[in-house]
Short mmCIF file of N, CA and C in Angstrom, two decimals:
data_model
loop_
_atom_site.label_atom_id
_atom_site.label_comp_id
_atom_site.label_asym_id
_atom_site.label_seq_id
_atom_site.Cartn_x
_atom_site.Cartn_y
_atom_site.Cartn_z
N MET Z 1 6.51 -1.80 19.78
CA MET Z 1 5.96 -2.16 18.48
C MET Z 1 6.07 -0.94 17.55
N SER Z 2 6.64 -1.13 16.38
CA SER Z 2 6.87 -0.05 15.42
C SER Z 2 5.74 0.04 14.41
N LYS Z 3 5.32 1.26 14.14
CA LYS Z 3 4.30 1.50 13.11
C LYS Z 3 4.99 1.53 11.76
N LYS Z 4 4.43 0.85 10.77
CA LYS Z 4 5.03 0.80 9.44
C LYS Z 4 4.61 2.03 8.64
N LYS Z 5 5.60 2.74 8.06
CA LYS Z 5 5.33 3.92 7.24
C LYS Z 5 5.96 3.71 5.88
N LEU Z 6 5.33 4.28 4.86
CA LEU Z 6 5.78 4.11 3.49
C LEU Z 6 5.58 5.43 2.75
N LEU Z 7 6.44 5.71 1.76
CA LEU Z 7 6.33 6.93 0.97
C LEU Z 7 5.65 6.63 -0.36
N PHE Z 8 4.73 7.51 -0.75
CA PHE Z 8 4.01 7.40 -2.02
C PHE Z 8 4.22 8.71 -2.78
N GLU Z 9 4.81 8.62 -3.98
CA GLU Z 9 5.06 9.80 -4.80
C GLU Z 9 3.97 9.92 -5.85
N VAL Z 10 3.47 11.16 -6.04
CA VAL Z 10 2.50 11.41 -7.10
C VAL Z 10 3.25 11.31 -8.42
N GLN Z 11 2.84 10.39 -9.27
CA GLN Z 11 3.52 10.14 -10.54
C GLN Z 11 3.24 11.29 -11.52
N GLU Z 12 4.02 11.35 -12.61
CA GLU Z 12 3.96 12.47 -13.54
C GLU Z 12 2.57 12.69 -14.15
N HIS Z 13 1.89 11.62 -14.56
CA HIS Z 13 0.57 11.77 -15.19
C HIS Z 13 -0.53 11.25 -14.27
N GLU Z 14 -0.40 11.54 -12.97
CA GLU Z 14 -1.35 11.07 -11.97
C GLU Z 14 -1.80 12.26 -11.14
N SER Z 15 -3.08 12.30 -10.78
CA SER Z 15 -3.56 13.37 -9.93
C SER Z 15 -3.27 13.03 -8.47
N ILE Z 16 -3.37 14.02 -7.61
CA ILE Z 16 -3.19 13.79 -6.17
C ILE Z 16 -4.24 12.80 -5.68
N GLY Z 17 -5.46 12.94 -6.17
CA GLY Z 17 -6.54 12.03 -5.78
C GLY Z 17 -6.24 10.59 -6.18
N ASP Z 18 -5.65 10.39 -7.36
CA ASP Z 18 -5.26 9.05 -7.80
C ASP Z 18 -4.22 8.44 -6.86
N CYS Z 19 -3.26 9.26 -6.44
CA CYS Z 19 -2.22 8.79 -5.53
C CYS Z 19 -2.83 8.41 -4.18
N LEU Z 20 -3.74 9.24 -3.68
CA LEU Z 20 -4.40 8.94 -2.41
C LEU Z 20 -5.24 7.67 -2.50
N ASP Z 21 -5.88 7.45 -3.64
CA ASP Z 21 -6.64 6.21 -3.85
C ASP Z 21 -5.71 5.00 -3.85
N ARG Z 22 -4.54 5.17 -4.47
CA ARG Z 22 -3.55 4.09 -4.51
C ARG Z 22 -3.07 3.75 -3.10
N MET Z 23 -2.89 4.79 -2.29
CA MET Z 23 -2.49 4.58 -0.89
C MET Z 23 -3.54 3.79 -0.13
N LYS Z 24 -4.80 4.20 -0.33
CA LYS Z 24 -5.91 3.54 0.38
C LYS Z 24 -6.02 2.07 -0.02
N GLU Z 25 -5.86 1.78 -1.31
CA GLU Z 25 -5.92 0.40 -1.79
C GLU Z 25 -4.79 -0.45 -1.19
N ALA Z 26 -3.65 0.19 -0.92
CA ALA Z 26 -2.51 -0.53 -0.34
C ALA Z 26 -2.63 -0.65 1.18
N GLY Z 27 -3.67 -0.02 1.76
CA GLY Z 27 -3.89 -0.12 3.20
C GLY Z 27 -3.20 0.96 4.01
N TYR Z 28 -2.91 2.11 3.39
CA TYR Z 28 -2.24 3.21 4.08
C TYR Z 28 -3.10 4.46 4.07
N MET Z 29 -2.89 5.31 5.09
CA MET Z 29 -3.54 6.62 5.13
C MET Z 29 -2.45 7.69 5.17
N PRO Z 30 -2.67 8.85 4.52
CA PRO Z 30 -1.64 9.89 4.51
C PRO Z 30 -1.50 10.55 5.88
N VAL Z 31 -0.26 10.75 6.32
CA VAL Z 31 0.00 11.45 7.58
C VAL Z 31 0.85 12.70 7.37
N ARG Z 32 1.50 12.80 6.20
CA ARG Z 32 2.31 13.98 5.93
C ARG Z 32 2.47 14.16 4.43
N ARG Z 33 2.43 15.42 3.98
CA ARG Z 33 2.62 15.75 2.57
C ARG Z 33 3.89 16.57 2.46
N MET Z 34 4.77 16.16 1.54
CA MET Z 34 6.03 16.88 1.32
C MET Z 34 6.10 17.30 -0.14
N GLU Z 35 6.56 18.51 -0.39
CA GLU Z 35 6.72 19.01 -1.75
C GLU Z 35 8.17 19.42 -1.94
N LYS Z 36 8.75 18.99 -3.07
CA LYS Z 36 10.14 19.32 -3.36
C LYS Z 36 10.24 19.80 -4.81
N PRO Z 37 10.92 20.93 -5.04
CA PRO Z 37 11.11 21.40 -6.41
C PRO Z 37 12.15 20.56 -7.14
N VAL Z 38 11.97 20.43 -8.45
CA VAL Z 38 12.93 19.74 -9.31
C VAL Z 38 13.55 20.80 -10.21
N PHE Z 39 14.88 20.88 -10.19
CA PHE Z 39 15.58 21.91 -10.95
C PHE Z 39 16.25 21.32 -12.19
N GLU Z 40 16.51 22.20 -13.16
CA GLU Z 40 17.18 21.81 -14.39
C GLU Z 40 18.15 22.92 -14.77
N GLU Z 41 19.30 22.53 -15.31
CA GLU Z 41 20.27 23.53 -15.77
C GLU Z 41 19.93 23.98 -17.18
N LYS Z 42 19.86 25.29 -17.38
CA LYS Z 42 19.61 25.87 -18.71
C LYS Z 42 20.85 26.67 -19.10
N LYS Z 43 21.39 26.36 -20.28
CA LYS Z 43 22.57 27.07 -20.76
C LYS Z 43 22.16 28.11 -21.80
N ASP Z 44 22.59 29.35 -21.56
CA ASP Z 44 22.29 30.45 -22.46
C ASP Z 44 23.62 31.11 -22.80
N GLY Z 45 24.16 30.73 -23.94
CA GLY Z 45 25.49 31.23 -24.31
C GLY Z 45 26.53 30.62 -23.38
N GLY Z 46 27.28 31.47 -22.68
CA GLY Z 46 28.28 30.99 -21.74
C GLY Z 46 27.78 30.94 -20.31
N LYS Z 47 26.50 31.29 -20.13
CA LYS Z 47 25.93 31.38 -18.79
C LYS Z 47 25.04 30.17 -18.51
N THR Z 48 25.17 29.59 -17.31
CA THR Z 48 24.33 28.45 -16.92
C THR Z 48 23.45 28.87 -15.76
N ASP Z 49 22.15 28.72 -15.94
CA ASP Z 49 21.18 29.03 -14.88
C ASP Z 49 20.52 27.74 -14.42
N VAL Z 50 20.20 27.68 -13.14
CA VAL Z 50 19.46 26.56 -12.58
C VAL Z 50 18.04 27.07 -12.34
N VAL Z 51 17.06 26.46 -13.03
CA VAL Z 51 15.68 26.93 -12.93
C VAL Z 51 14.76 25.78 -12.48
N PRO Z 52 13.74 26.11 -11.70
CA PRO Z 52 12.77 25.07 -11.32
C PRO Z 52 11.91 24.70 -12.51
N VAL Z 53 11.67 23.38 -12.72
CA VAL Z 53 10.87 22.94 -13.85
C VAL Z 53 9.54 22.32 -13.42
N ARG Z 54 9.52 21.74 -12.22
CA ARG Z 54 8.27 21.17 -11.69
C ARG Z 54 8.46 20.89 -10.21
N GLN Z 55 7.42 20.36 -9.61
CA GLN Z 55 7.47 20.06 -8.19
C GLN Z 55 6.98 18.64 -7.97
N THR Z 56 7.69 17.89 -7.14
CA THR Z 56 7.23 16.54 -6.81
C THR Z 56 6.50 16.58 -5.48
N ILE Z 57 5.44 15.79 -5.39
CA ILE Z 57 4.65 15.70 -4.17
C ILE Z 57 4.76 14.26 -3.67
N VAL Z 58 5.13 14.13 -2.40
CA VAL Z 58 5.29 12.81 -1.79
C VAL Z 58 4.45 12.78 -0.51
N PHE Z 59 3.68 11.71 -0.35
CA PHE Z 59 2.90 11.51 0.85
C PHE Z 59 3.54 10.43 1.70
N GLU Z 60 3.64 10.67 2.99
CA GLU Z 60 4.07 9.63 3.92
C GLU Z 60 2.80 8.94 4.40
N GLY Z 61 2.76 7.64 4.27
CA GLY Z 61 1.57 6.88 4.65
C GLY Z 61 1.81 6.02 5.87
N LYS Z 62 0.78 5.90 6.69
CA LYS Z 62 0.83 5.05 7.87
C LYS Z 62 -0.14 3.89 7.65
N LYS Z 63 0.30 2.68 7.99
CA LYS Z 63 -0.54 1.48 7.82
C LYS Z 63 -1.82 1.64 8.63
N ILE Z 64 -2.95 1.38 7.98
CA ILE Z 64 -4.24 1.47 8.65
C ILE Z 64 -4.42 0.23 9.51
N GLU Z 65 -4.66 0.45 10.80
CA GLU Z 65 -4.89 -0.65 11.75
C GLU Z 65 -6.36 -1.03 11.72
N GLU Z 66 -6.65 -2.29 11.57
CA GLU Z 66 -8.04 -2.76 11.55
C GLU Z 66 -8.53 -3.05 12.94
#
């Protein structure tokens, strides 16, 4: 029997607590938190730099068994 897992991403104008509440309402509990940087290319004259602009947070959720 396979356990159902789902990913929940913290949205741009949402707090971590809001995302966790959304998970709970959907019947999931967090089992892992992953953070990934988001990069953007900035051009300065003839030079192109890749700079981090923000970080995305994703929670892996496991279905709560009743």
